[in-house]
XYZ file of C-alpha atoms in Angstrom:
381
model
C -37.738 10.295 -12.365
C -35.033 9.919 -15.019
C -32.356 7.340 -14.533
C -29.675 10.034 -14.196
C -31.232 11.187 -10.894
C -31.447 7.822 -9.195
C -29.395 7.177 -6.083
C -26.371 4.946 -6.648
C -25.127 3.000 -3.642
C -21.595 1.550 -3.811
C -20.913 -1.190 -1.268
C -18.917 -4.351 -0.620
C -19.791 -7.422 -2.646
C -21.726 -9.996 -0.597
C -21.344 -13.502 -2.073
C -24.371 -14.755 -0.169
C -26.863 -12.272 -1.619
C -25.202 -10.840 -4.740
C -23.940 -13.876 -6.639
C -26.876 -14.398 -9.011
C -27.330 -10.695 -9.777
C -23.613 -10.212 -10.400
C -23.579 -13.153 -12.804
C -26.515 -11.612 -14.692
C -24.681 -8.296 -14.937
C -21.515 -10.002 -16.161
C -23.446 -11.729 -18.953
C -25.007 -8.439 -20.064
C -21.631 -6.708 -20.372
C -19.653 -7.933 -23.336
C -15.991 -6.971 -23.507
C -16.054 -6.071 -27.187
C -17.346 -9.290 -28.756
C -15.923 -11.416 -25.941
C -18.057 -12.996 -23.223
C -16.432 -14.052 -19.951
C -17.858 -16.924 -17.908
C -16.431 -16.995 -14.361
C -18.116 -20.350 -13.754
C -20.045 -19.331 -10.667
C -17.281 -17.461 -8.845
C -17.148 -13.670 -9.409
C -13.946 -13.564 -7.323
C -12.219 -16.235 -9.407
C -9.916 -13.844 -11.251
C -8.643 -12.103 -8.119
C -8.799 -14.566 -5.236
C -5.307 -15.962 -5.994
C -3.759 -12.564 -5.187
C -2.375 -11.779 -1.709
C -5.041 -9.106 -1.089
C -8.276 -8.609 -3.019
C -11.540 -6.685 -2.836
C -14.789 -6.347 -4.798
C -17.435 -3.632 -4.871
C -20.883 -3.442 -6.448
C -23.025 -0.458 -7.417
C -26.734 -0.735 -6.692
C -29.853 1.207 -7.692
C -33.173 0.235 -6.106
C -31.877 -3.249 -5.210
C -30.594 -3.806 -8.773
C -26.859 -4.358 -9.182
C -25.845 -2.095 -12.043
C -22.067 -2.094 -11.733
C -19.088 -3.846 -10.154
C -15.324 -3.599 -9.867
C -12.528 -5.723 -8.459
C -9.085 -4.884 -7.139
C -5.925 -6.511 -5.818
C -2.746 -5.328 -4.078
C 0.768 -6.796 -4.117
C 4.400 -5.711 -3.945
C 6.325 -5.538 -7.232
C 9.594 -4.359 -8.713
C 9.412 -0.930 -10.271
C 12.057 -1.879 -12.798
C 15.774 -1.575 -13.071
C 16.435 -3.096 -16.457
C 15.924 -0.095 -18.744
C 19.566 0.650 -19.482
C 21.100 -2.823 -19.806
C 24.557 -1.239 -19.777
C 26.334 -4.137 -18.116
C 26.068 -2.766 -14.598
C 23.889 -4.184 -11.843
C 20.483 -2.486 -11.966
C 19.160 -0.504 -9.041
C 16.101 -2.412 -7.878
C 13.246 -0.697 -6.078
C 9.877 -2.121 -5.083
C 6.496 -0.607 -4.462
C 3.035 -1.626 -3.325
C 0.960 -1.849 -6.485
C -2.820 -2.069 -6.837
C -4.611 -3.535 -9.831
C -8.044 -2.463 -11.118
C -9.930 -5.390 -12.617
C -13.314 -6.353 -14.023
C -15.060 -2.981 -14.147
C -18.578 -3.551 -15.441
C -21.569 -1.209 -15.766
C -24.983 -2.291 -17.017
C -25.565 -1.035 -20.591
C -28.786 0.706 -19.482
C -27.058 2.673 -16.709
C -23.974 3.901 -18.541
C -22.992 7.588 -18.781
C -24.250 8.191 -15.248
C -20.819 8.317 -13.609
C -21.209 4.865 -12.045
C -17.894 3.616 -13.424
C -16.066 6.655 -12.052
C -17.719 6.244 -8.662
C -16.647 2.589 -8.514
C -13.055 3.459 -9.444
C -12.873 6.171 -6.799
C -14.245 3.920 -4.071
C -11.806 1.174 -5.019
C -8.946 3.655 -4.870
C -10.026 4.554 -1.331
C -9.431 0.910 -0.398
C -6.087 0.953 -2.193
C -4.922 3.976 -0.175
C -6.267 2.537 3.071
C -4.022 -0.470 2.438
C -0.956 1.670 1.612
C -0.815 1.066 -2.140
C 1.436 3.669 -3.744
C 0.330 3.074 -7.357
C -2.644 1.603 -9.183
C -2.773 0.285 -12.731
C -5.368 -1.027 -15.122
C -5.155 -3.134 -18.282
C -7.438 -2.371 -21.204
C -7.462 -2.819 -24.945
C -5.849 0.059 -26.781
C -8.945 0.598 -28.933
C -11.431 0.581 -26.030
C -12.123 4.304 -26.225
C -14.654 4.429 -23.365
C -12.334 2.650 -20.931
C -9.299 4.701 -21.935
C -11.276 7.941 -21.505
C -12.585 6.926 -18.079
C -9.136 6.187 -16.692
C -6.935 8.756 -18.451
C -9.288 11.753 -18.683
C -11.539 11.316 -15.661
C -9.532 9.275 -13.152
C -6.012 10.679 -13.528
C -4.231 7.626 -14.933
C -1.350 7.976 -17.388
C -0.861 5.834 -20.463
C 2.097 3.752 -19.383
C 2.958 0.613 -21.332
C 1.636 -0.972 -24.536
C 2.172 -4.740 -24.333
C 0.658 -7.199 -26.780
C -1.562 -10.134 -25.873
C -0.248 -12.936 -28.103
C -2.778 -15.685 -28.831
C -2.023 -18.917 -30.662
C -4.578 -21.604 -31.591
C -4.325 -25.113 -30.206
C -4.547 -27.314 -33.283
C -6.059 -30.776 -33.613
C -2.546 -32.085 -34.301
C 0.452 -32.020 -32.015
C 3.217 -29.623 -32.945
C 6.818 -30.707 -33.221
C 9.264 -29.706 -30.510
C 12.740 -29.037 -31.902
C 15.146 -31.908 -31.337
C 17.927 -29.375 -30.981
C 16.428 -28.378 -27.638
C 16.088 -30.224 -24.325
C 13.166 -29.252 -22.086
C 13.423 -29.710 -18.330
C 10.599 -29.280 -15.832
C 11.918 -27.377 -12.825
C 11.041 -27.980 -9.223
C 9.127 -24.918 -7.875
C 12.029 -24.041 -5.555
C 14.519 -24.140 -8.456
C 12.113 -22.096 -10.580
C 11.822 -19.515 -7.813
C 15.617 -19.241 -7.518
C 15.948 -18.814 -11.279
C 13.313 -16.083 -11.409
C 14.673 -14.198 -8.404
C 18.255 -14.380 -9.678
C 17.519 -13.457 -13.282
C 14.264 -11.471 -13.258
C 14.081 -9.609 -9.957
C 14.844 -6.293 -11.684
C 12.163 -6.787 -14.340
C 9.319 -4.306 -14.183
C 6.193 -5.619 -12.377
C 8.075 -8.650 -10.982
C 5.989 -9.823 -7.962
C 7.729 -10.259 -4.631
C 5.515 -13.284 -3.909
C 6.674 -15.202 -6.997
C 6.885 -18.307 -4.802
C 3.119 -18.130 -4.199
C 2.479 -18.044 -7.941
C 4.798 -20.937 -8.741
C 3.343 -23.093 -5.965
C -0.267 -22.224 -6.778
C -2.517 -25.121 -7.776
C -3.198 -23.331 -11.071
C 0.486 -23.266 -12.031
C 1.175 -26.288 -14.233
C 4.940 -26.007 -13.983
C 8.013 -24.078 -15.038
C 9.966 -25.380 -18.001
C 13.586 -24.646 -18.893
C 14.950 -25.081 -22.416
C 18.660 -25.660 -23.023
C 20.603 -26.873 -26.078
C 20.409 -30.627 -26.618
C 23.452 -32.204 -24.982
C 23.667 -29.573 -22.258
C 23.245 -30.381 -18.604
C 21.370 -28.168 -16.174
C 22.753 -27.615 -12.716
C 20.716 -25.303 -10.445
C 22.490 -21.960 -10.343
C 24.431 -22.613 -13.551
C 23.005 -22.064 -17.021
C 24.449 -22.653 -20.510
C 25.211 -19.844 -22.939
C 21.696 -20.056 -24.415
C 18.572 -20.879 -22.424
C 14.939 -19.883 -21.962
C 12.213 -20.379 -19.391
C 8.399 -20.358 -19.416
C 5.781 -21.111 -16.776
C 2.256 -22.319 -17.591
C -0.922 -21.162 -15.807
C -4.177 -23.107 -15.999
C -6.771 -20.400 -16.734
C -9.151 -23.216 -17.676
C -9.988 -23.630 -13.985
C -10.791 -19.924 -13.519
C -12.938 -18.810 -16.462
C -14.063 -19.577 -19.977
C -14.392 -17.210 -22.919
C -16.632 -16.997 -25.962
C -16.544 -14.845 -29.090
C -19.896 -13.566 -30.324
C -21.114 -11.649 -33.336
C -19.255 -13.663 -36.002
C -21.051 -14.457 -39.257
C -22.212 -17.989 -40.079
C -19.907 -18.047 -43.122
C -16.812 -17.369 -41.026
C -17.843 -19.975 -38.458
C -18.352 -22.535 -41.236
C -14.962 -21.799 -42.799
C -13.292 -22.106 -39.413
C -15.019 -25.430 -38.758
C -13.852 -26.732 -42.127
C -10.210 -26.161 -41.197
C -10.719 -28.067 -37.929
C -12.399 -30.997 -39.673
C -9.542 -31.262 -42.160
C -6.959 -30.978 -39.405
C -8.619 -33.751 -37.391
C -8.978 -36.013 -40.463
C -5.429 -35.476 -41.715
C -3.269 -34.610 -38.680
C -0.072 -35.510 -40.565
C -0.662 -32.491 -42.843
C -0.391 -30.201 -39.804
C -3.062 -27.823 -41.095
C -3.147 -24.601 -39.003
C -6.839 -24.928 -38.143
C -8.850 -22.004 -36.791
C -10.037 -22.725 -33.238
C -13.689 -22.890 -32.200
C -13.927 -19.600 -30.344
C -17.676 -19.379 -30.908
C -18.623 -21.594 -27.981
C -17.159 -21.399 -24.448
C -13.458 -22.196 -24.598
C -10.506 -22.348 -22.213
C -6.863 -21.373 -22.433
C -3.474 -21.827 -20.842
C -1.473 -18.680 -20.149
C 2.316 -18.523 -20.502
C 4.102 -16.265 -18.018
C 7.613 -15.639 -16.733
C 8.961 -15.741 -20.290
C 12.666 -15.016 -20.500
C 16.060 -16.232 -21.567
C 19.539 -15.315 -22.669
C 22.024 -16.146 -25.385
C 22.122 -16.271 -29.185
C 19.651 -19.180 -29.323
C 17.214 -17.855 -26.726
C 14.399 -17.195 -29.240
C 14.768 -20.739 -30.564
C 14.532 -22.029 -26.998
C 11.354 -20.008 -26.372
C 9.779 -21.346 -29.560
C 10.479 -24.918 -28.414
C 8.934 -24.156 -25.020
C 5.831 -22.719 -26.704
C 5.530 -25.898 -28.790
C 5.730 -27.959 -25.609
C 3.089 -25.728 -23.992
C 0.852 -26.135 -27.060
C 0.910 -29.904 -26.676
C 0.152 -29.592 -22.955
C -2.859 -27.408 -23.787
C -4.046 -29.848 -26.464
C -3.962 -32.697 -23.946
C -5.861 -30.545 -21.453
C -8.609 -29.654 -23.934
C -7.763 -25.954 -24.239
C -8.541 -24.014 -27.392
C -5.790 -21.384 -27.276
C -2.456 -20.667 -25.623
C -1.778 -17.029 -24.761
C 1.043 -14.849 -23.495
C 1.499 -11.121 -22.919
C 4.807 -9.381 -23.541
C 6.168 -5.853 -23.521
C 6.434 -3.864 -26.737
C 10.242 -4.162 -26.663
C 10.447 -7.814 -25.556
C 13.556 -9.260 -27.296
C 12.142 -12.819 -27.284
C 8.816 -11.865 -28.842
C 9.752 -13.386 -32.222
C 10.064 -16.793 -30.591
C 6.438 -16.805 -29.380
C 4.081 -18.274 -32.028
C 0.843 -16.331 -32.398
C -1.824 -15.319 -34.870
C -1.879 -11.574 -35.392
C -5.638 -11.561 -36.011
C -6.194 -12.977 -32.515
C -3.596 -10.821 -30.728
C -4.847 -7.396 -29.570
C -2.665 -4.493 -28.514
C -3.137 -3.690 -24.850
C -2.744 -0.467 -22.905
C -1.613 -0.351 -19.290
C -2.433 2.851 -17.450
C -0.744 3.810 -14.169
C -1.651 6.269 -11.426
C 0.338 7.496 -8.469
C -1.841 7.242 -5.362
C 0.644 8.700 -2.887
C 4.314 9.578 -2.575
C 6.395 6.409 -2.623
C 9.145 7.362 -0.147
C 11.737 9.478 -1.950
C 11.725 7.461 -5.169
C 11.259 8.970 -8.583
C 7.693 8.965 -9.886
C 7.215 5.554 -11.499
C 4.609 6.876 -13.942
C 7.405 8.798 -15.701
C 9.945 5.969 -15.886
C 11.522 4.736 -19.104
C 10.222 1.337 -20.307
C 12.485 -1.653 -19.840
C 12.819 -4.349 -22.450
C 10.552 -6.747 -20.582
C 7.619 -6.744 -18.181
C 6.562 -9.561 -15.882
C 2.887 -10.320 -16.478
C 1.223 -11.811 -13.426
C -1.054 -14.708 -14.490
C -3.376 -13.967 -11.553
C -4.393 -10.729 -13.277
C -5.263 -12.096 -16.721
């Protein structure tokens, strides 16, 4: 019997019996040239969310596919016009499709589509009004599955900005003062200044108080004082998420010559740190990262403030043993220029959105105009 005629069973993931087989499947499914190591916990990337679920696809007791999903309440956006008036803020229950994997041998059998459809059943059962998925813009198979076969619309095109963590510390501008905020002050700042930002999570307090959140940092001009509820003319804020405790990554398929050249830059950087050589990180063995989220600010010096915060975050990551620092921002993000990154390491993403049911009497979110910024939830990276 050909593999296309075999019976595919989609069921709930059972951590007691499925763990080893799911890990084997994960290792066999490269995301481009990138391998993801969830360090023994297939739920690691979703278990921090308020509601999560995982399914597996099975043929003759062999796990050949899997998919994960989460649900939360977010802001649908109210910052598109920026015309000086208070934005109209609306929220919706949003589902997230994550970690779809199908064994290379069993592809083109409709297993991916079956997994997506079953996950959407769970979304609807739990009253999610919309579902979205993140994928790389050049991942043709993934884009086709969601936009042509599953009814998703191409929605936003953010960029995943990746910057190496060098062997040397980077200099934080002396023109800027950096203050670590108490989680309650950080929550107040985000709710007061970002609650109309698209994809802003209603449970921001849970994120900021999560054990994986390494803190929220506010940058103000040197000489300024910060009083909760009162900000200077120019300021910026960034929060840091410790992805190192959730998963590790590894790039494969790179030539020996390129690996040798990259190693040479690291050796020189370590030997002569005062030269501040921009060394290429070792991405060819398992590595970890810190993720920057909640990026925002206002004023004529806001980009400068963000750059200082990124320098501070780089030094935190260096101390922690991370290889890269990453952030994801919308295509129109006004503070993007203040976020250091290497273009060669920074892929263009595609977010696709699907309406699962009527969301009261609100306008269809899939047809909304992009705002300047999006809030990227670190639990979904």
